[in-house]
Short mmCIF file of C-alpha atoms in Angstrom, two decimals:
data_model
loop_
_atom_site.label_atom_id
_atom_site.label_comp_id
_atom_site.label_asym_id
_atom_site.label_seq_id
_atom_site.Cartn_x
_atom_site.Cartn_y
_atom_site.Cartn_z
CA MET A 1 123.76 132.88 150.84
CA LYS A 2 126.18 131.37 148.34
CA LYS A 3 129.66 130.70 149.67
CA ASN A 4 132.99 131.60 148.12
CA CYS A 5 135.61 128.87 147.89
CA TRP A 6 137.55 130.08 150.94
CA GLU A 7 134.36 129.98 153.03
CA PHE A 8 133.38 126.53 151.73
CA LYS A 9 136.87 125.01 152.04
CA LYS A 10 137.80 127.00 155.18
CA CYS A 11 141.35 127.46 153.88
CA GLY A 12 141.97 130.78 155.67
CA ARG A 13 143.73 132.30 152.63
CA GLU A 14 141.33 135.18 152.01
CA PRO A 15 142.61 138.71 152.83
CA GLY A 16 142.82 138.85 156.62
CA GLY A 17 142.31 135.08 156.89
CA GLU A 18 144.05 133.08 159.61
CA LYS A 19 146.50 131.42 157.17
CA ALA A 20 147.02 134.33 154.76
CA LYS A 21 150.13 135.54 156.58
CA ASP A 22 151.85 132.13 156.46
CA LEU A 23 150.58 130.76 153.13
CA GLY A 24 149.81 134.01 151.31
CA VAL A 25 146.52 135.38 150.06
CA CYS A 26 144.91 133.13 147.45
CA ALA A 27 144.68 134.45 143.90
CA ALA A 28 140.98 133.51 143.78
CA ALA A 29 140.31 135.89 146.67
CA THR A 30 141.87 138.85 144.85
CA GLU A 31 141.08 138.25 141.15
CA LYS A 32 138.72 141.13 140.39
CA LYS A 33 138.04 140.28 136.72
CA LEU A 34 135.64 137.54 137.83
CA ASP A 35 133.93 139.52 140.60
CA GLY A 36 130.20 138.83 140.81
CA ILE A 37 130.20 135.75 138.59
CA HIS A 38 128.02 133.03 140.14
CA GLU A 39 127.34 135.68 142.83
CA GLY A 40 130.86 135.34 144.21
CA LYS A 41 133.37 137.85 145.52
CA ASN A 42 136.30 138.26 143.11
CA ALA A 43 136.98 134.71 141.82
CA GLY A 44 135.49 133.08 144.91
CA ARG A 45 133.01 131.04 142.86
CA THR A 46 135.23 130.52 139.81
CA CYS A 47 138.47 129.39 141.49
CA TRP A 48 138.99 126.48 139.07
CA VAL A 49 140.10 128.85 136.30
CA VAL A 50 142.57 130.80 138.47
CA ALA A 51 146.21 129.69 138.42
CA GLY A 52 147.99 129.22 141.74
CA THR A 53 145.08 128.23 143.97
CA LEU A 54 145.63 125.59 146.66
CA CYS A 55 144.06 122.16 146.73
CA LYS A 56 144.72 119.79 149.62
CA GLY A 57 147.54 122.07 150.76
CA GLU A 58 149.38 122.09 147.43
CA VAL A 59 149.63 124.93 144.93
CA GLN A 60 147.92 124.03 141.69
CA GLY A 61 149.24 125.19 138.33
CA SER A 62 147.53 126.62 135.29
CA PHE A 63 143.96 125.84 134.29
CA ALA A 64 145.13 123.14 131.89
CA GLN A 65 147.21 121.49 134.63
CA LYS A 66 144.56 121.54 137.33
CA TYR A 67 141.12 121.37 135.73
CA LYS A 68 140.72 117.58 135.90
CA ASN A 69 141.26 117.76 139.67
CA CYS A 70 138.93 120.75 139.98
CA GLU A 71 136.11 118.91 138.20
CA LYS A 72 136.17 116.37 141.05
CA CYS A 73 136.21 119.03 143.79
CA GLU A 74 133.14 119.19 146.03
CA PHE A 75 133.09 123.00 145.79
CA TYR A 76 133.12 122.95 141.98
CA GLN A 77 130.29 120.40 142.02
CA GLU A 78 128.32 122.56 144.47
CA VAL A 79 128.66 125.68 142.30
CA ARG A 80 127.57 123.72 139.19
CA LYS A 81 124.51 122.45 141.08
CA GLU A 82 123.60 125.85 142.56
CA GLU A 83 124.01 127.72 139.27
CA ALA A 84 122.42 125.01 137.06
CA GLY A 85 121.48 126.71 133.77
CA LYS A 86 123.31 129.91 134.76
CA PHE A 87 126.65 128.13 135.22
CA MET A 88 129.31 129.97 133.22
CA LEU A 89 131.57 127.67 131.21
CA SER A 90 135.31 127.70 131.84
CA ALA A 91 136.09 128.93 128.30
CA VAL A 92 134.00 132.06 128.96
CA LEU A 93 135.69 132.61 132.33
CA LEU A 94 139.17 132.19 130.84
CA ASN A 95 138.27 134.73 128.15
CA LYS A 96 137.28 137.23 130.86
CA LEU A 97 140.60 136.63 132.63
CA SER A 98 142.58 137.26 129.45
CA LYS A 99 141.03 140.69 128.82
CA PRO A 100 142.54 143.83 130.34
CA LYS A 101 140.54 145.21 133.27
CA ASP A 102 138.56 148.33 132.37
#
């Protein structure tokens, strides 16, 4: 079974997670526009395009501000490897985020 970022990183910021009350629920865990992409829940397997996610305990900014760090992330690398030819490019994901939800 493919893991979502909060399962892989064990951050505890998913809804009901052990750190959600103190640190807040992560935007990747609630972003429904990317649900199902790379077989993830919400943006759980596309977290690198979601603003406000945490990395090493620090809130990351917009996609443009954080992407270079995300490219080096072990979770990002794992998703790229698992998805191979089905990996959805960031430009496509950002386009999905910019559209109103049906």
